[in-house]
Amino acid sequence: MNEKIISPLNRVEGDLDLKVIIENNRVIRAYPMSRLFRGIEIILRNKYPMDSLVITPRICGICGASHLYATAQALDMAYNAYVPPNGVRLRNVMALAEMAQNDVRHTYLMFLIDTVNKKYENLPFYKDMVLRWAPYIGSSYKEAVKWSKKYTEIYAIFGGQWPHGSAMVPGGVTTDPYYNDIMKAKGILTHITVEFLEKTVLGGPLYQFLEINSLNGLEQWCTDYPNGDLCKIWNYGKDMGWLELGRGSNYLMSFGHVPLAEKYVPGNSKLMFDKGIINLENWEKIDLDQNNILEFVSSSYYTYDEGEKIGLHPFDGETKPLPPNASSSKYTFTKAFRYKLGNSLIAPEVGAISMLTVGGNSLMVDLVRRFKSNVLLREIARIIRLALIHKIIMDELNDYDINKPAYKKPDEVNTTRGYGMLEAPRGSLGHWIVIKEGKIYNYQIVTPTQINMGPEDPFGNLSHLSLSLLGTEVNDVNNPIEVAHVVRSHDACMVCNVHFFDSGLEKMVIRL
Amino acid sequence: MKNLLWLQGGACGGNTLSVLNASDPDLFTFLFTHNVKLLWHPSLSLDNNITQILNDIISDRLHLDILIFEGTVIMGPNGTGMYDIFAGKPMIEWLRKIATKADYIIAVGSCASFGGIPASEPNPTESTGLQFHKKDCGGFLGKNFKSRKGFPVINLSGCPVHPEWLLTTLLLIIEDKLSQEDLDEFNRPRLFYSTTTQFGCPRQPYFTYKISTKELGHREGCLYFELGCRGPYTRSSCNNILWNNQSSKTRVGTPCMGCTEFDFPSFNFFKTEKNRSGIPKRLPLGVSRGSYVTFSAVAKASAPQFLLRPLVRKGKGDWIE
Ligand code: SF4
């Protein structure tokens, strides 16, 4: 038996260590461990509610706009705010521009560079992978470095700066763009579409790609446009066994995303990407009710007033950290997220693949129906999502009504509560705020990486990541690249890198 | 060739992402052109050989020219540093050793400089900056700490740092052009921290004539009088060196949050705290209460009429005052 502690597991966002136990070249147990505690929820207590608009984006350097959007939605609900359609559109543009930036940087800077791993050296297409995807020098890597930042320019036109703007506020956005701003943002987007998305990523025209709705269509695309990275990832990925790698939870969950501008109602909007849960065994679609969300701490460095067995809904959530202690059974700063489904507690998978599948994208649904969830489809999902984002941002900007406002001042409410739930780049994100006498009484945040990579609950149910690693075959225990693929395919973010560690605390066997 | 190592403590990764936004030159072109070797970076490096690298630096097998640290130094709980374990040990243990080996140390972002958000009350992680804790010199490394080249920790505050501030500072170091006189009292390069956020803000005419916007969401009006803009007393170059080549907070109507200053986050954002006579509690940098009051009265009385109405759109603009 081999016990590997991989620390830090780099190239994921946030500090993640991973302990995997390998027997006969198979992973038999996996413990994702978040080693970093920053205490943001504690700092928010007793502060002025609007302060959360400044603090929460700083939870994460790569998805701050998603946190900002969640906060703004939670305050919309708490203050009963009306948000003019223009305000919703600009929020959507900003959130999606950030998401596009993330999907490109994840794919090229964090994930694909693992294809230069020595495991693949003897494959006939190894040279092509190195020429495209090798860090710093690969042709596509360089394009990704160059173009990913252009999305942040679109963000900054409306959000002031990226990362860490605070332009989304209850009632809309702080900005009142002129028409030249709209034109410039569209210009930048078109530039990225033509010079990067179509040339490097898709290999063919965007509008045509968006018509694909099945596996057959995707295969045909790869025949027609064999030189795009999409086709290469798809074909090489299949050959490298990624369709069979890292399956995991039976459930895909999405909090839903992109409210329709005219139909925005905090907590109850009509969405472009529907929310819900899909059971991969029988394709039953389950409605999502935020009341069924629970967090457990029996394996986490936290304590609850009422003991270890209970789960708390975020509105009643507690953040009481305990010092890490090697001799306790607790091992992570991540709470265990569970969704109460009838009498059972499920640990779903979240991420681009869930957002698109639950959201009803027909290409994604067809792929997942055939292959379930796995490393390759998670990567393909991000590319499909990127293409969709290009279209949605353009539509939102085209529909922007320059003669109408983007903000309506709400009245602040002294004792109230609200939540904001959406899809961040890495998956479902929720913020819950309780306000008493004009101050934040409780602020609880559920992040996608927490949902995917939490520990087991008191009843022994494993999280999605642990499940997806179970049974993973590791060719060479000294080079557990398969494990890295599984973790990185989730675009992990413990803010902001996942660490495989060698340790003073635990016996280290292998470093990745 | 210069060796550069980038480590993260209690960080959100925002400074890393910000530097990836650098455009002319971009980060990799910069490193390549100036012959800088990035020994390791948590989000960018292919290999996970950081323990080896750290040990090589500590045992003098590898020379470290520049250490960049992002995020707070986490001392908690109870001074053990166990809230931030990196490569098997509390980050503070690595940092203590590595700091003595670096020719230069740069703290990127307000967390590494002053403690930032994690160090704000009640500071649950016992976070601090590398050489400052909020306004007090000291922090993790102590007041008298000097890196091998005799410099204190060079602070590039901001939440996050602007890529141009960082790359320029790196270049000054690489070309041996940085002297200690170039740093201000918080050890920040004056080049970027001598102006206030107001320099270059398009709302400056409104500030001059004391014309306020009463609510968010508008182009017109200054954000200082009602909406808590910290631009008049925050030293930054945000409106001179634009963000993402495009804009800044105040340009899109978001008040300056003062994120380059030691007291960030000072909370109660989006509103201006005033004293009983209605004067903002925090006055523009270097302005006395007396002259502020006198000057405001004159300025208000001299305000040009066209500034009291929306500039482009029709309508009364009852949010302008
Ligand atoms: S908005 Fe802020 S930065 Fe701009 S002039 Fe007014 S106070 Fe200064």
mmCIF file of N, CA, C and O in Angstrom, chain A residues 8 10-11 35-37 43 47-48 51 54 58 61 105 136 149 152-153 156-157 160-164 174-178 181 184 323-324 333 407 495-497 502-504 511-512, chain B residues 8 11-12 14 17 20-22 26 28 42-43 45-48 51 74 77 82-83 85 87-88 117 121 125 159 216-217 219 244-249 252-254 267-269 313:
data_model
loop_
_atom_site.group_PDB
_atom_site.id
_atom_site.type_symbol
_atom_site.label_atom_id
_atom_site.label_comp_id
_atom_site.label_asym_id
_atom_site.label_seq_id
_atom_site.Cartn_x
_atom_site.Cartn_y
_atom_site.Cartn_z
ATOM 1 N N PRO A 8 2.210 20.957 -2.157
ATOM 2 C CA PRO A 8 0.916 21.412 -2.599
ATOM 3 C C PRO A 8 0.582 20.832 -3.958
ATOM 4 O O PRO A 8 1.474 20.596 -4.741
ATOM 5 N N ASN A 10 -0.266 21.914 -7.084
ATOM 6 C CA ASN A 10 -0.267 23.250 -7.674
ATOM 7 C C ASN A 10 -1.215 23.334 -8.862
ATOM 8 O O ASN A 10 -1.870 22.368 -9.226
ATOM 9 N N ARG A 11 -1.278 24.511 -9.437
ATOM 10 C CA ARG A 11 -2.116 24.773 -10.612
ATOM 11 C C ARG A 11 -3.585 24.470 -10.369
ATOM 12 O O ARG A 11 -4.274 23.920 -11.201
ATOM 13 N N ARG A 35 -5.965 23.412 3.348
ATOM 14 C CA ARG A 35 -5.046 23.721 4.436
ATOM 15 C C ARG A 35 -5.009 25.192 4.793
ATOM 16 O O ARG A 35 -4.118 25.640 5.500
ATOM 17 N N LEU A 36 -5.908 25.930 4.214
ATOM 18 C CA LEU A 36 -5.821 27.370 4.413
ATOM 19 C C LEU A 36 -7.141 27.890 4.935
ATOM 20 O O LEU A 36 -8.201 27.603 4.397
ATOM 21 N N PHE A 37 -7.059 28.665 5.985
ATOM 22 C CA PHE A 37 -8.259 29.264 6.558
ATOM 23 C C PHE A 37 -8.060 30.765 6.581
ATOM 24 O O PHE A 37 -7.048 31.251 7.062
ATOM 25 N N ILE A 43 -14.975 37.857 9.580
ATOM 26 C CA ILE A 43 -14.691 39.288 9.427
ATOM 27 C C ILE A 43 -15.946 40.068 9.034
ATOM 28 O O ILE A 43 -16.121 41.218 9.430
ATOM 29 N N LYS A 47 -20.552 43.971 10.361
ATOM 30 C CA LYS A 47 -20.218 45.045 9.441
ATOM 31 C C LYS A 47 -21.501 45.536 8.755
ATOM 32 O O LYS A 47 -22.539 44.869 8.766
ATOM 33 N N TYR A 48 -21.379 46.701 8.130
ATOM 34 C CA TYR A 48 -22.450 47.275 7.328
ATOM 35 C C TYR A 48 -22.677 46.347 6.126
ATOM 36 O O TYR A 48 -21.716 45.969 5.450
ATOM 37 N N ASP A 51 -20.801 46.550 2.895
ATOM 38 C CA ASP A 51 -19.365 46.245 2.926
ATOM 39 C C ASP A 51 -19.064 44.894 2.285
ATOM 40 O O ASP A 51 -17.958 44.671 1.789
ATOM 41 N N VAL A 54 -17.525 44.784 -1.077
ATOM 42 C CA VAL A 54 -16.086 45.026 -1.211
ATOM 43 C C VAL A 54 -15.286 43.815 -0.732
ATOM 44 O O VAL A 54 -14.252 43.468 -1.304
ATOM 45 N N ARG A 58 -13.045 39.616 -2.896
ATOM 46 C CA ARG A 58 -11.646 39.324 -2.551
ATOM 47 C C ARG A 58 -11.479 37.937 -1.945
ATOM 48 O O ARG A 58 -10.394 37.582 -1.490
ATOM 49 N N GLY A 61 -9.371 35.474 -6.283
ATOM 50 C CA GLY A 61 -8.795 36.317 -7.311
ATOM 51 C C GLY A 61 -9.223 35.967 -8.713
ATOM 52 O O GLY A 61 -9.099 36.778 -9.623
ATOM 53 N N ARG A 105 -8.048 30.355 -19.146
ATOM 54 C CA ARG A 105 -6.850 30.173 -18.316
ATOM 55 C C ARG A 105 -6.822 28.785 -17.694
ATOM 56 O O ARG A 105 -5.774 28.155 -17.587
ATOM 57 N N TYR A 136 4.496 27.975 -21.497
ATOM 58 C CA TYR A 136 5.326 29.098 -21.959
ATOM 59 C C TYR A 136 5.630 29.072 -23.452
ATOM 60 O O TYR A 136 5.779 30.108 -24.075
ATOM 61 N N LYS A 149 -6.607 37.776 -21.284
ATOM 62 C CA LYS A 149 -6.732 39.053 -20.582
ATOM 63 C C LYS A 149 -7.666 40.023 -21.305
ATOM 64 O O LYS A 149 -8.153 40.972 -20.703
ATOM 65 N N THR A 152 -10.896 40.419 -19.651
ATOM 66 C CA THR A 152 -10.924 41.296 -18.470
ATOM 67 C C THR A 152 -11.061 42.756 -18.895
ATOM 68 O O THR A 152 -11.502 43.583 -18.112
ATOM 69 N N GLU A 153 -10.684 43.061 -20.131
ATOM 70 C CA GLU A 153 -10.900 44.431 -20.616
ATOM 71 C C GLU A 153 -12.392 44.697 -20.779
ATOM 72 O O GLU A 153 -12.882 45.775 -20.455
ATOM 73 N N ALA A 156 -13.630 45.343 -17.398
ATOM 74 C CA ALA A 156 -13.218 46.627 -16.821
ATOM 75 C C ALA A 156 -13.986 47.804 -17.416
ATOM 76 O O ALA A 156 -14.201 48.809 -16.737
ATOM 77 N N ILE A 157 -14.409 47.686 -18.658
ATOM 78 C CA ILE A 157 -15.175 48.782 -19.254
ATOM 79 C C ILE A 157 -16.406 49.084 -18.402
ATOM 80 O O ILE A 157 -16.788 50.226 -18.214
ATOM 81 N N GLY A 160 -14.790 48.643 -14.014
ATOM 82 C CA GLY A 160 -13.691 49.475 -13.516
ATOM 83 C C GLY A 160 -12.363 48.777 -13.503
ATOM 84 O O GLY A 160 -11.369 49.304 -13.985
ATOM 85 N N GLN A 161 -12.309 47.601 -12.938
ATOM 86 C CA GLN A 161 -11.062 46.851 -12.910
ATOM 87 C C GLN A 161 -11.375 45.381 -12.692
ATOM 88 O O GLN A 161 -12.402 45.031 -12.127
ATOM 89 N N TRP A 162 -10.465 44.561 -13.191
ATOM 90 C CA TRP A 162 -10.546 43.138 -12.888
ATOM 91 C C TRP A 162 -9.148 42.662 -12.574
ATOM 92 O O TRP A 162 -8.254 42.929 -13.340
ATOM 93 N N PRO A 163 -8.865 41.908 -11.523
ATOM 94 C CA PRO A 163 -9.879 41.464 -10.562
ATOM 95 C C PRO A 163 -10.298 42.538 -9.555
ATOM 96 O O PRO A 163 -9.660 43.569 -9.461
ATOM 97 N N HIS A 164 -11.344 42.181 -8.821
ATOM 98 C CA HIS A 164 -11.755 42.904 -7.616
ATOM 99 C C HIS A 164 -12.442 44.243 -7.824
ATOM 100 O O HIS A 164 -12.237 45.173 -7.050
ATOM 101 N N THR A 174 -23.083 50.224 -10.654
ATOM 102 C CA THR A 174 -22.722 51.618 -10.372
ATOM 103 C C THR A 174 -22.489 52.407 -11.649
ATOM 104 O O THR A 174 -22.428 53.619 -11.637
ATOM 105 N N THR A 175 -22.350 51.703 -12.746
ATOM 106 C CA THR A 175 -21.915 52.359 -13.968
ATOM 107 C C THR A 175 -23.097 52.786 -14.833
ATOM 108 O O THR A 175 -24.176 52.223 -14.743
ATOM 109 N N ASP A 176 -22.863 53.766 -15.632
ATOM 110 C CA ASP A 176 -23.880 54.278 -16.539
ATOM 111 C C ASP A 176 -23.181 54.442 -17.888
ATOM 112 O O ASP A 176 -22.760 55.527 -18.237
ATOM 113 N N PRO A 177 -23.019 53.350 -18.621
ATOM 114 C CA PRO A 177 -22.133 53.404 -19.786
ATOM 115 C C PRO A 177 -22.676 54.299 -20.891
ATOM 116 O O PRO A 177 -23.884 54.476 -21.027
ATOM 117 N N TYR A 178 -21.758 54.843 -21.648
ATOM 118 C CA TYR A 178 -22.117 55.554 -22.869
ATOM 119 C C TYR A 178 -22.087 54.564 -24.021
ATOM 120 O O TYR A 178 -21.599 53.447 -23.885
ATOM 121 N N ASP A 181 -18.867 52.906 -24.965
ATOM 122 C CA ASP A 181 -18.440 51.786 -24.117
ATOM 123 C C ASP A 181 -19.004 50.472 -24.638
ATOM 124 O O ASP A 181 -18.322 49.450 -24.686
ATOM 125 N N LYS A 184 -17.224 49.538 -27.819
ATOM 126 C CA LYS A 184 -15.857 49.060 -27.592
ATOM 127 C C LYS A 184 -15.869 47.632 -27.046
ATOM 128 O O LYS A 184 -15.085 46.788 -27.476
ATOM 129 N N PRO A 323 -8.089 24.663 15.669
ATOM 130 C CA PRO A 323 -6.727 24.515 15.164
ATOM 131 C C PRO A 323 -6.535 23.122 14.573
ATOM 132 O O PRO A 323 -7.028 22.147 15.147
ATOM 133 N N PRO A 324 -5.848 23.022 13.443
ATOM 134 C CA PRO A 324 -5.574 21.709 12.871
ATOM 135 C C PRO A 324 -4.814 20.852 13.890
ATOM 136 O O PRO A 324 -3.950 21.347 14.589
ATOM 137 N N PHE A 333 -10.207 22.333 6.117
ATOM 138 C CA PHE A 333 -10.950 23.541 6.450
ATOM 139 C C PHE A 333 -12.214 23.685 5.609
ATOM 140 O O PHE A 333 -12.840 24.733 5.593
ATOM 141 N N TYR A 407 -29.548 51.274 -12.954
ATOM 142 C CA TYR A 407 -29.538 51.230 -11.482
ATOM 143 C C TYR A 407 -30.784 51.897 -10.955
ATOM 144 O O TYR A 407 -31.239 52.914 -11.485
ATOM 145 N N VAL A 495 -9.026 28.573 -2.924
ATOM 146 C CA VAL A 495 -8.522 29.912 -3.110
ATOM 147 C C VAL A 495 -7.042 29.936 -2.904
ATOM 148 O O VAL A 495 -6.532 29.951 -1.840
ATOM 149 N N CYS A 496 -6.417 29.962 -3.835
ATOM 150 C CA CYS A 496 -6.421 29.743 -5.232
ATOM 151 C C CYS A 496 -5.328 28.791 -5.687
ATOM 152 O O CYS A 496 -4.558 29.140 -6.516
ATOM 153 N N ASN A 497 -5.134 27.643 -5.106
ATOM 154 C CA ASN A 497 -4.352 26.563 -5.700
ATOM 155 C C ASN A 497 -4.501 25.301 -4.888
ATOM 156 O O ASN A 497 -4.662 25.342 -3.691
ATOM 157 N N ASP A 502 4.074 17.177 0.633
ATOM 158 C CA ASP A 502 4.917 16.273 1.393
ATOM 159 C C ASP A 502 4.979 16.911 2.749
ATOM 160 O O ASP A 502 4.992 18.095 2.884
ATOM 161 N N SER A 503 5.012 16.131 3.785
ATOM 162 C CA SER A 503 4.594 16.802 4.989
ATOM 163 C C SER A 503 5.429 16.502 6.192
ATOM 164 O O SER A 503 6.125 15.508 6.281
ATOM 165 N N GLY A 504 5.348 17.391 7.150
ATOM 166 C CA GLY A 504 5.851 17.091 8.456
ATOM 167 C C GLY A 504 4.740 16.463 9.278
ATOM 168 O O GLY A 504 4.988 15.787 10.256
ATOM 169 N N ARG A 511 5.332 13.026 -4.296
ATOM 170 C CA ARG A 511 4.947 14.381 -4.613
ATOM 171 C C ARG A 511 4.616 14.452 -6.090
ATOM 172 O O ARG A 511 5.229 13.773 -6.904
ATOM 173 N N LEU A 512 3.665 15.259 -6.410
ATOM 174 C CA LEU A 512 3.267 15.341 -7.823
ATOM 175 C C LEU A 512 3.854 16.575 -8.448
ATOM 176 O O LEU A 512 3.796 17.622 -7.869
ATOM 177 N N GLN B 8 2.629 32.160 -2.052
ATOM 178 C CA GLN B 8 1.348 32.710 -1.594
ATOM 179 C C GLN B 8 1.073 32.280 -0.162
ATOM 180 O O GLN B 8 1.195 31.114 0.182
ATOM 181 N N ALA B 11 -3.919 34.161 0.684
ATOM 182 C CA ALA B 11 -4.131 34.947 -0.527
ATOM 183 C C ALA B 11 -5.362 34.485 -1.267
ATOM 184 O O ALA B 11 -5.805 33.354 -1.124
ATOM 185 N N CYS B 12 -5.886 35.394 -2.084
ATOM 186 C CA CYS B 12 -6.982 35.025 -2.960
ATOM 187 C C CYS B 12 -6.474 34.727 -4.358
ATOM 188 O O CYS B 12 -7.227 34.322 -5.223
ATOM 189 N N GLY B 14 -5.477 36.991 -6.394
ATOM 190 C CA GLY B 14 -5.819 38.130 -7.252
ATOM 191 C C GLY B 14 -4.612 38.849 -7.829
ATOM 192 O O GLY B 14 -4.676 39.365 -8.950
ATOM 193 N N LEU B 17 -3.453 36.781 -10.784
ATOM 194 C CA LEU B 17 -4.332 36.971 -11.940
ATOM 195 C C LEU B 17 -4.131 38.361 -12.520
ATOM 196 O O LEU B 17 -4.174 38.559 -13.732
ATOM 197 N N LEU B 20 -1.147 38.412 -14.687
ATOM 198 C CA LEU B 20 -1.410 37.754 -15.972
ATOM 199 C C LEU B 20 -2.104 38.706 -16.949
ATOM 200 O O LEU B 20 -2.144 38.457 -18.145
ATOM 201 N N ASN B 21 -2.682 39.778 -16.424
ATOM 202 C CA ASN B 21 -3.323 40.756 -17.306
ATOM 203 C C ASN B 21 -2.332 41.750 -17.905
ATOM 204 O O ASN B 21 -2.723 42.572 -18.732
ATOM 205 N N ALA B 22 -1.087 41.720 -17.455
ATOM 206 C CA ALA B 22 -0.103 42.655 -18.008
ATOM 207 C C ALA B 22 -0.081 42.500 -19.525
ATOM 208 O O ALA B 22 -0.152 41.390 -20.040
ATOM 209 N N ASP B 26 3.761 41.545 -21.698
ATOM 210 C CA ASP B 26 3.057 40.610 -20.829
ATOM 211 C C ASP B 26 4.073 39.901 -19.938
ATOM 212 O O ASP B 26 5.282 40.029 -20.132
ATOM 213 N N PHE B 28 5.168 36.878 -19.447
ATOM 214 C CA PHE B 28 6.162 35.933 -19.943
ATOM 215 C C PHE B 28 7.179 36.614 -20.847
ATOM 216 O O PHE B 28 8.360 36.300 -20.818
ATOM 217 N N PRO B 42 2.859 29.048 -7.704
ATOM 218 C CA PRO B 42 1.842 28.042 -7.367
ATOM 219 C C PRO B 42 0.822 27.769 -8.465
ATOM 220 O O PRO B 42 0.352 26.638 -8.586
ATOM 221 N N SER B 43 0.473 28.773 -9.262
ATOM 222 C CA SER B 43 -0.553 28.508 -10.283
ATOM 223 C C SER B 43 0.036 28.222 -11.648
ATOM 224 O O SER B 43 -0.677 27.792 -12.534
ATOM 225 N N SER B 45 3.457 26.895 -12.418
ATOM 226 C CA SER B 45 4.542 25.945 -12.659
ATOM 227 C C SER B 45 4.017 24.574 -13.030
ATOM 228 O O SER B 45 3.007 24.117 -12.504
ATOM 229 N N LEU B 46 4.754 23.936 -13.935
ATOM 230 C CA LEU B 46 4.378 22.592 -14.354
ATOM 231 C C LEU B 46 4.718 21.594 -13.258
ATOM 232 O O LEU B 46 3.936 20.743 -12.906
ATOM 233 N N ASP B 47 5.925 21.712 -12.742
ATOM 234 C CA ASP B 47 6.398 20.707 -11.788
ATOM 235 C C ASP B 47 6.036 21.100 -10.375
ATOM 236 O O ASP B 47 5.917 22.274 -10.046
ATOM 237 N N ASN B 48 5.945 20.094 -9.562
ATOM 238 C CA ASN B 48 5.654 20.372 -8.167
ATOM 239 C C ASN B 48 6.879 20.084 -7.312
ATOM 240 O O ASN B 48 6.833 19.323 -6.376
ATOM 241 N N THR B 51 9.342 21.871 -2.748
ATOM 242 C CA THR B 51 10.062 21.544 -1.511
ATOM 243 C C THR B 51 11.563 21.519 -1.781
ATOM 244 O O THR B 51 12.367 22.073 -1.019
ATOM 245 N N ILE B 74 0.160 34.216 7.777
ATOM 246 C CA ILE B 74 -0.822 33.707 8.742
ATOM 247 C C ILE B 74 -0.097 33.125 9.942
ATOM 248 O O ILE B 74 0.655 32.167 9.820
ATOM 249 N N PRO B 77 -3.296 29.371 14.365
ATOM 250 C CA PRO B 77 -3.782 29.802 15.678
ATOM 251 C C PRO B 77 -2.662 29.870 16.708
ATOM 252 O O PRO B 77 -1.739 29.050 16.667
ATOM 253 N N MET B 82 -0.421 27.298 11.866
ATOM 254 C CA MET B 82 -1.046 26.072 11.348
ATOM 255 C C MET B 82 -2.270 26.322 10.475
ATOM 256 O O MET B 82 -2.765 25.402 9.834
ATOM 257 N N TYR B 83 -2.770 27.545 10.448
ATOM 258 C CA TYR B 83 -3.875 27.832 9.534
ATOM 259 C C TYR B 83 -3.398 27.912 8.082
ATOM 260 O O TYR B 83 -4.192 28.022 7.172
ATOM 261 N N ILE B 85 -0.737 25.771 6.016
ATOM 262 C CA ILE B 85 0.322 24.782 5.892
ATOM 263 C C ILE B 85 0.697 24.642 4.434
ATOM 264 O O ILE B 85 -0.154 24.484 3.565
ATOM 265 N N ALA B 87 3.534 22.848 1.761
ATOM 266 C CA ALA B 87 4.584 21.849 1.595
ATOM 267 C C ALA B 87 4.940 21.232 2.944
ATOM 268 O O ALA B 87 6.100 21.116 3.324
ATOM 269 N N GLY B 88 3.897 20.880 3.677
ATOM 270 C CA GLY B 88 4.088 20.106 4.887
ATOM 271 C C GLY B 88 4.424 20.869 6.152
ATOM 272 O O GLY B 88 4.524 20.269 7.213
ATOM 273 N N ILE B 117 -7.419 42.430 4.166
ATOM 274 C CA ILE B 117 -8.700 41.975 4.710
ATOM 275 C C ILE B 117 -8.529 40.930 5.823
ATOM 276 O O ILE B 117 -9.128 41.062 6.890
ATOM 277 N N GLU B 121 -10.141 43.358 11.936
ATOM 278 C CA GLU B 121 -10.802 42.879 13.153
ATOM 279 C C GLU B 121 -11.855 41.825 12.837
ATOM 280 O O GLU B 121 -12.598 42.012 11.893
ATOM 281 N N THR B 125 -7.317 34.828 11.813
ATOM 282 C CA THR B 125 -6.197 33.954 11.455
ATOM 283 C C THR B 125 -4.862 34.475 11.988
ATOM 284 O O THR B 125 -3.820 33.925 11.684
ATOM 285 N N CYS B 159 -5.314 46.245 -3.900
ATOM 286 C CA CYS B 159 -6.067 44.994 -3.802
ATOM 287 C C CYS B 159 -6.831 44.797 -5.095
ATOM 288 O O CYS B 159 -7.982 45.172 -5.186
ATOM 289 N N LEU B 216 -25.695 56.050 -6.557
ATOM 290 C CA LEU B 216 -24.839 55.353 -7.504
ATOM 291 C C LEU B 216 -25.494 55.333 -8.876
ATOM 292 O O LEU B 216 -26.664 55.713 -9.029
ATOM 293 N N GLY B 217 -24.747 54.889 -9.874
ATOM 294 C CA GLY B 217 -25.352 54.640 -11.177
ATOM 295 C C GLY B 217 -25.285 55.805 -12.148
ATOM 296 O O GLY B 217 -25.962 55.773 -13.165
ATOM 297 N N ARG B 219 -22.872 58.984 -14.244
ATOM 298 C CA ARG B 219 -21.567 59.493 -14.666
ATOM 299 C C ARG B 219 -21.202 60.773 -13.954
ATOM 300 O O ARG B 219 -20.045 61.090 -13.763
ATOM 301 N N ASN B 244 -6.667 47.213 -16.722
ATOM 302 C CA ASN B 244 -7.000 46.399 -17.893
ATOM 303 C C ASN B 244 -7.044 47.278 -19.145
ATOM 304 O O ASN B 244 -7.868 47.066 -20.034
ATOM 305 N N ASN B 245 -6.179 48.254 -19.197
ATOM 306 C CA ASN B 245 -6.090 49.200 -20.315
ATOM 307 C C ASN B 245 -7.359 50.004 -20.523
ATOM 308 O O ASN B 245 -7.493 50.658 -21.562
ATOM 309 N N GLN B 246 -8.309 49.944 -19.610
ATOM 310 C CA GLN B 246 -9.607 50.527 -19.900
ATOM 311 C C GLN B 246 -10.085 51.572 -18.919
ATOM 312 O O GLN B 246 -10.552 52.627 -19.307
ATOM 313 N N SER B 247 -10.054 51.272 -17.630
ATOM 314 C CA SER B 247 -10.872 52.076 -16.750
ATOM 315 C C SER B 247 -10.346 52.074 -15.322
ATOM 316 O O SER B 247 -9.203 51.680 -15.053
ATOM 317 N N SER B 248 -11.187 52.511 -14.419
ATOM 318 C CA SER B 248 -10.864 52.500 -12.997
ATOM 319 C C SER B 248 -12.184 52.455 -12.254
ATOM 320 O O SER B 248 -13.249 52.635 -12.851
ATOM 321 N N LYS B 249 -12.122 52.282 -10.948
ATOM 322 C CA LYS B 249 -13.375 52.209 -10.183
ATOM 323 C C LYS B 249 -14.173 53.497 -10.329
ATOM 324 O O LYS B 249 -15.349 53.468 -10.661
ATOM 325 N N VAL B 252 -16.190 54.110 -13.426
ATOM 326 C CA VAL B 252 -17.469 53.406 -13.620
ATOM 327 C C VAL B 252 -18.404 53.650 -12.441
ATOM 328 O O VAL B 252 -19.341 52.885 -12.199
ATOM 329 N N GLY B 253 -18.135 54.709 -11.702
ATOM 330 C CA GLY B 253 -19.080 55.091 -10.658
ATOM 331 C C GLY B 253 -18.965 54.335 -9.353
ATOM 332 O O GLY B 253 -19.807 54.477 -8.467
ATOM 333 N N THR B 254 -17.929 53.518 -9.223
ATOM 334 C CA THR B 254 -17.707 52.832 -7.942
ATOM 335 C C THR B 254 -16.760 53.693 -7.107
ATOM 336 O O THR B 254 -15.704 54.080 -7.594
ATOM 337 N N PHE B 267 -13.888 49.675 6.051
ATOM 338 C CA PHE B 267 -15.333 49.403 6.236
ATOM 339 C C PHE B 267 -16.206 50.654 6.135
ATOM 340 O O PHE B 267 -15.711 51.741 5.910
ATOM 341 N N ASN B 268 -17.537 50.422 6.312
ATOM 342 C CA ASN B 268 -18.512 51.479 6.035
ATOM 343 C C ASN B 268 -18.311 52.081 4.654
ATOM 344 O O ASN B 268 -18.273 53.306 4.483
ATOM 345 N N PHE B 269 -18.143 51.184 3.683
ATOM 346 C CA PHE B 269 -17.981 51.633 2.306
ATOM 347 C C PHE B 269 -19.314 52.167 1.778
ATOM 348 O O PHE B 269 -20.361 51.935 2.365
ATOM 349 N N ARG B 313 -27.473 63.124 -21.295
ATOM 350 C CA ARG B 313 -28.901 62.815 -21.391
ATOM 351 C C ARG B 313 -29.747 63.980 -20.915
ATOM 352 O O ARG B 313 -29.322 64.786 -20.106
#
